[in-house]
mmCIF file of C-alpha atoms in Angstrom:
data_model
loop_
_atom_site.group_PDB
_atom_site.id
_atom_site.type_symbol
_atom_site.label_atom_id
_atom_site.label_comp_id
_atom_site.label_asym_id
_atom_site.label_seq_id
_atom_site.Cartn_x
_atom_site.Cartn_y
_atom_site.Cartn_z
ATOM 1 C CA MET A 5 52.532 129.793 61.051
ATOM 2 C CA ARG A 6 52.807 130.587 64.750
ATOM 3 C CA ASP A 7 52.004 127.040 65.739
ATOM 4 C CA ALA A 8 54.703 125.711 63.433
ATOM 5 C CA ILE A 9 57.353 127.979 64.992
ATOM 6 C CA GLY A 10 56.262 126.993 68.496
ATOM 7 C CA GLY A 11 56.493 123.322 67.540
ATOM 8 C CA ALA A 12 60.039 123.825 66.236
ATOM 9 C CA TRP A 13 61.146 125.370 69.549
ATOM 10 C CA THR A 14 59.582 122.532 71.470
ATOM 11 C CA LEU A 15 61.315 119.982 69.248
ATOM 12 C CA GLN A 16 64.672 121.725 69.777
ATOM 13 C CA LEU A 17 64.230 121.670 73.547
ATOM 14 C CA ILE A 18 63.408 117.963 73.451
ATOM 15 C CA LEU A 19 66.506 117.247 71.334
ATOM 16 C CA ILE A 20 68.772 119.257 73.654
ATOM 17 C CA PHE A 21 67.341 117.415 76.644
ATOM 18 C CA LEU A 22 67.988 114.050 74.964
ATOM 19 C CA ILE A 23 71.586 115.024 74.163
ATOM 20 C CA VAL A 24 72.233 116.073 77.763
ATOM 21 C CA ILE A 25 70.734 112.841 79.111
ATOM 22 C CA THR A 26 72.814 110.782 76.654
ATOM 23 C CA CYS A 27 76.010 112.542 77.767
ATOM 24 C CA VAL A 28 75.233 111.961 81.435
ATOM 25 C CA LEU A 29 74.509 108.285 80.780
ATOM 26 C CA ALA A 30 77.735 107.861 78.787
ATOM 27 C CA PHE A 31 79.736 109.385 81.631
ATOM 28 C CA SER A 32 78.044 107.258 84.275
ATOM 29 C CA VAL A 33 78.579 104.020 82.313
ATOM 30 C CA ASN A 34 82.285 104.749 81.853
ATOM 31 C CA TYR A 35 82.625 105.813 85.491
ATOM 32 C CA ALA A 36 81.038 102.523 86.580
ATOM 33 C CA LYS A 37 83.421 100.528 84.339
ATOM 34 C CA SER A 38 86.462 102.287 85.765
ATOM 35 C CA PHE A 39 85.281 101.930 89.349
ATOM 36 C CA ARG A 40 84.400 98.245 88.931
ATOM 37 C CA LEU A 41 87.785 97.518 87.375
ATOM 38 C CA LYS A 42 89.693 99.411 90.082
ATOM 39 C CA ASP A 43 87.901 97.473 92.819
ATOM 40 C CA ALA A 44 88.585 94.140 91.098
ATOM 41 C CA VAL A 45 92.295 94.953 90.705
ATOM 42 C CA LEU A 46 92.540 95.896 94.385
ATOM 43 C CA ASP A 47 90.859 92.614 95.362
ATOM 44 C CA TYR A 48 93.193 90.574 93.133
ATOM 45 C CA LEU A 49 96.277 92.289 94.554
ATOM 46 C CA GLU A 50 95.167 91.655 98.132
ATOM 47 C CA GLU A 51 94.206 88.018 97.479
ATOM 48 C CA GLY A 52 97.452 87.258 95.651
ATOM 49 C CA GLN A 53 99.573 89.292 98.077
ATOM 50 C CA GLY A 54 101.386 91.101 95.322
ATOM 51 C CA LEU A 55 101.525 91.561 91.602
ATOM 52 C CA THR A 56 102.344 88.022 90.552
ATOM 53 C CA LYS A 57 101.949 86.612 87.052
ATOM 54 C CA ASP A 58 98.718 84.889 88.104
ATOM 55 C CA VAL A 59 97.316 88.171 89.436
ATOM 56 C CA ALA A 60 98.364 89.953 86.217
ATOM 57 C CA ASN A 61 96.471 87.336 84.175
ATOM 58 C CA LYS A 62 93.372 87.797 86.348
ATOM 59 C CA ILE A 63 93.582 91.576 85.915
ATOM 60 C CA GLU A 64 93.847 91.243 82.136
ATOM 61 C CA SER A 65 90.916 88.826 82.059
ATOM 62 C CA LYS A 66 88.765 91.193 84.131
ATOM 63 C CA ARG A 67 89.766 94.162 81.947
ATOM 64 C CA SER A 68 88.648 92.282 78.852
ATOM 65 C CA SER A 69 85.343 91.210 80.390
ATOM 66 C CA VAL A 70 84.508 94.736 81.581
ATOM 67 C CA GLY A 71 85.249 96.186 78.150
ATOM 68 C CA TYR A 72 87.841 98.641 79.343
ATOM 69 C CA GLY A 73 90.205 99.616 76.545
ATOM 70 C CA ILE A 74 92.004 102.859 77.298
ATOM 71 C CA ASP A 75 95.755 102.999 76.789
ATOM 72 C CA TRP A 76 96.643 105.925 79.046
ATOM 73 C CA LYS A 77 99.625 105.981 81.372
ATOM 74 C CA ILE A 78 100.878 107.895 84.368
ATOM 75 C CA ASP A 79 104.303 109.385 83.973
ATOM 76 C CA GLY A 80 106.420 109.012 87.050
ATOM 77 C CA ASP A 81 108.596 106.705 89.056
ATOM 78 C CA ASN A 82 107.523 103.179 89.949
ATOM 79 C CA TRP A 83 104.210 103.238 88.028
ATOM 80 C CA LYS A 84 103.476 100.069 86.084
ATOM 81 C CA CYS A 85 100.830 100.831 83.465
ATOM 82 C CA LYS A 86 99.182 98.453 81.046
ATOM 83 C CA ASN A 87 96.001 99.050 79.038
ATOM 84 C CA GLY A 88 94.960 102.021 81.149
ATOM 85 C CA ILE A 89 95.457 100.349 84.532
ATOM 86 C CA CYS A 90 98.319 101.855 86.518
ATOM 87 C CA ILE A 91 99.709 100.173 89.638
ATOM 88 C CA LYS A 92 102.348 101.458 92.025
ATOM 89 C CA PHE A 93 103.876 99.683 95.014
ATOM 90 C CA ASN A 94 104.511 101.923 98.025
ATOM 91 C CA ASP A 95 107.112 100.336 100.278
ATOM 92 C CA VAL A 96 106.539 101.257 103.932
ATOM 93 C CA GLY A 97 108.914 98.627 105.333
ATOM 94 C CA LYS A 98 111.995 100.660 104.449
ATOM 95 C CA SER A 99 111.009 103.586 106.622
ATOM 96 C CA ASN A 100 109.355 101.616 109.421
ATOM 97 C CA SER A 101 111.380 98.593 110.572
ATOM 98 C CA SER A 102 108.832 97.633 113.248
ATOM 99 C CA MET A 103 106.181 97.315 110.525
ATOM 100 C CA ARG A 104 108.508 95.034 108.549
ATOM 101 C CA VAL A 105 109.176 92.813 111.579
ATOM 102 C CA LYS A 106 105.431 92.641 112.308
ATOM 103 C CA TYR A 107 104.555 91.375 108.834
ATOM 104 C CA CYS A 108 107.715 89.520 107.711
ATOM 105 C CA GLY A 109 109.479 88.443 110.857
ATOM 106 C CA THR A 110 113.242 88.804 111.153
ATOM 107 C CA ASN A 111 114.503 85.982 108.916
ATOM 108 C CA ASN A 112 113.023 86.769 105.485
ATOM 109 C CA PRO A 113 115.173 89.209 103.468
ATOM 110 C CA ASP A 114 112.992 88.939 100.308
ATOM 111 C CA CYS A 115 109.855 90.113 102.073
ATOM 112 C CA THR A 116 108.721 93.717 101.722
ATOM 113 C CA VAL A 117 105.857 95.512 103.417
ATOM 114 C CA GLY A 118 103.718 98.052 101.675
ATOM 115 C CA TYR A 119 100.535 98.763 99.814
ATOM 116 C CA TYR A 120 99.503 99.178 96.204
ATOM 117 C CA THR A 121 97.919 102.233 94.611
ATOM 118 C CA VAL A 122 95.717 101.516 91.598
ATOM 119 C CA VAL A 123 94.535 104.131 89.093
ATOM 120 C CA THR A 124 91.960 103.629 86.344
ATOM 121 C CA PHE A 125 90.778 106.311 83.958
ATOM 122 C CA ILE A 126 87.332 107.546 82.991
ATOM 123 C CA TYR A 127 87.014 108.090 79.255
ATOM 124 C CA VAL A 128 83.979 109.690 77.677
ATOM 125 C CA ASN A 129 83.994 110.078 73.914
ATOM 126 C CA VAL A 130 80.680 111.623 72.949
ATOM 127 C CA PRO A 131 81.412 113.968 70.014
ATOM 128 C CA ILE A 132 78.883 116.654 70.913
ATOM 129 C CA MET A 133 79.959 116.639 74.556
ATOM 130 C CA SER A 134 83.644 116.823 73.607
ATOM 131 C CA ASN A 135 83.031 119.770 71.294
ATOM 132 C CA ILE A 136 80.942 121.707 73.791
ATOM 133 C CA LEU A 137 83.085 120.963 76.818
ATOM 134 C CA GLU A 138 86.651 121.250 75.522
ATOM 135 C CA SER A 139 87.890 121.471 79.105
ATOM 136 C CA LEU A 140 86.610 117.923 79.642
ATOM 137 C CA GLN A 141 88.719 116.702 76.739
ATOM 138 C CA THR A 142 91.791 118.515 78.087
ATOM 139 C CA ALA A 143 91.182 117.031 81.543
ATOM 140 C CA GLN A 144 90.944 113.537 80.059
ATOM 141 C CA GLU A 145 94.174 113.962 78.100
ATOM 142 C CA ASN A 146 95.970 115.102 81.257
ATOM 143 C CA GLY A 147 94.592 112.171 83.266
ATOM 144 C CA ALA A 148 92.456 114.285 85.597
ATOM 145 C CA LEU A 149 89.422 112.061 85.244
ATOM 146 C CA ASN A 150 90.669 109.026 87.102
ATOM 147 C CA ILE A 151 89.745 106.794 90.001
ATOM 148 C CA THR A 152 92.378 105.962 92.597
ATOM 149 C CA GLY A 153 92.381 103.355 95.337
ATOM 150 C CA ASP A 154 94.809 101.709 97.764
ATOM 151 C CA THR A 155 95.088 98.190 99.113
ATOM 152 C CA THR A 156 95.622 97.463 102.766
ATOM 153 C CA THR A 157 99.190 97.232 104.041
ATOM 154 C CA MET A 158 100.455 93.732 103.397
ATOM 155 C CA LYS A 159 103.469 91.469 103.109
ATOM 156 C CA VAL A 160 104.675 91.122 99.517
ATOM 157 C CA ILE A 161 107.165 88.462 98.508
ATOM 158 C CA ASN A 162 106.705 88.432 94.726
ATOM 159 C CA ASN A 163 106.188 91.674 92.801
ATOM 160 C CA ASP A 164 107.288 90.818 89.261
ATOM 161 C CA GLY A 165 104.053 90.021 87.461
ATOM 162 C CA TRP A 166 103.627 93.057 85.271
ATOM 163 C CA GLY A 167 106.113 94.794 83.046
ATOM 164 C CA ALA A 168 106.512 98.545 83.231
#
């Protein structure tokens, strides 16, 4: 009888260990997806020099290939969110005229100077982990588990590729 009880405790410890490892792996896979997508979006924005329709199509294609399907948004001014990818243009040319002249020259009124901020979200939906760590679920709902990155400062002529 004693050996049977000892075997049950050992089996429980093994199961708990497997659950913890599964939760850590689920988090790391979703973190990697979010990070990979954020980096790709930043690259597309820098290559296309703005959020053009072509860049928006590339972003959507990359999102589909990565398997990223969260529909969370950031509430606030100037954020353009679509399928869990939020992009904001930060105009630095308005406050710094020398920066605008450096990038755009003096004869181009349509040119703006600034950088983009991109936010992607980490979503982990493992039922046992969500039940045990309710604070994790609350953090996810409030958008606390996200990855943020900025492009370099650049000249942007066209910024109409993605609806708000």
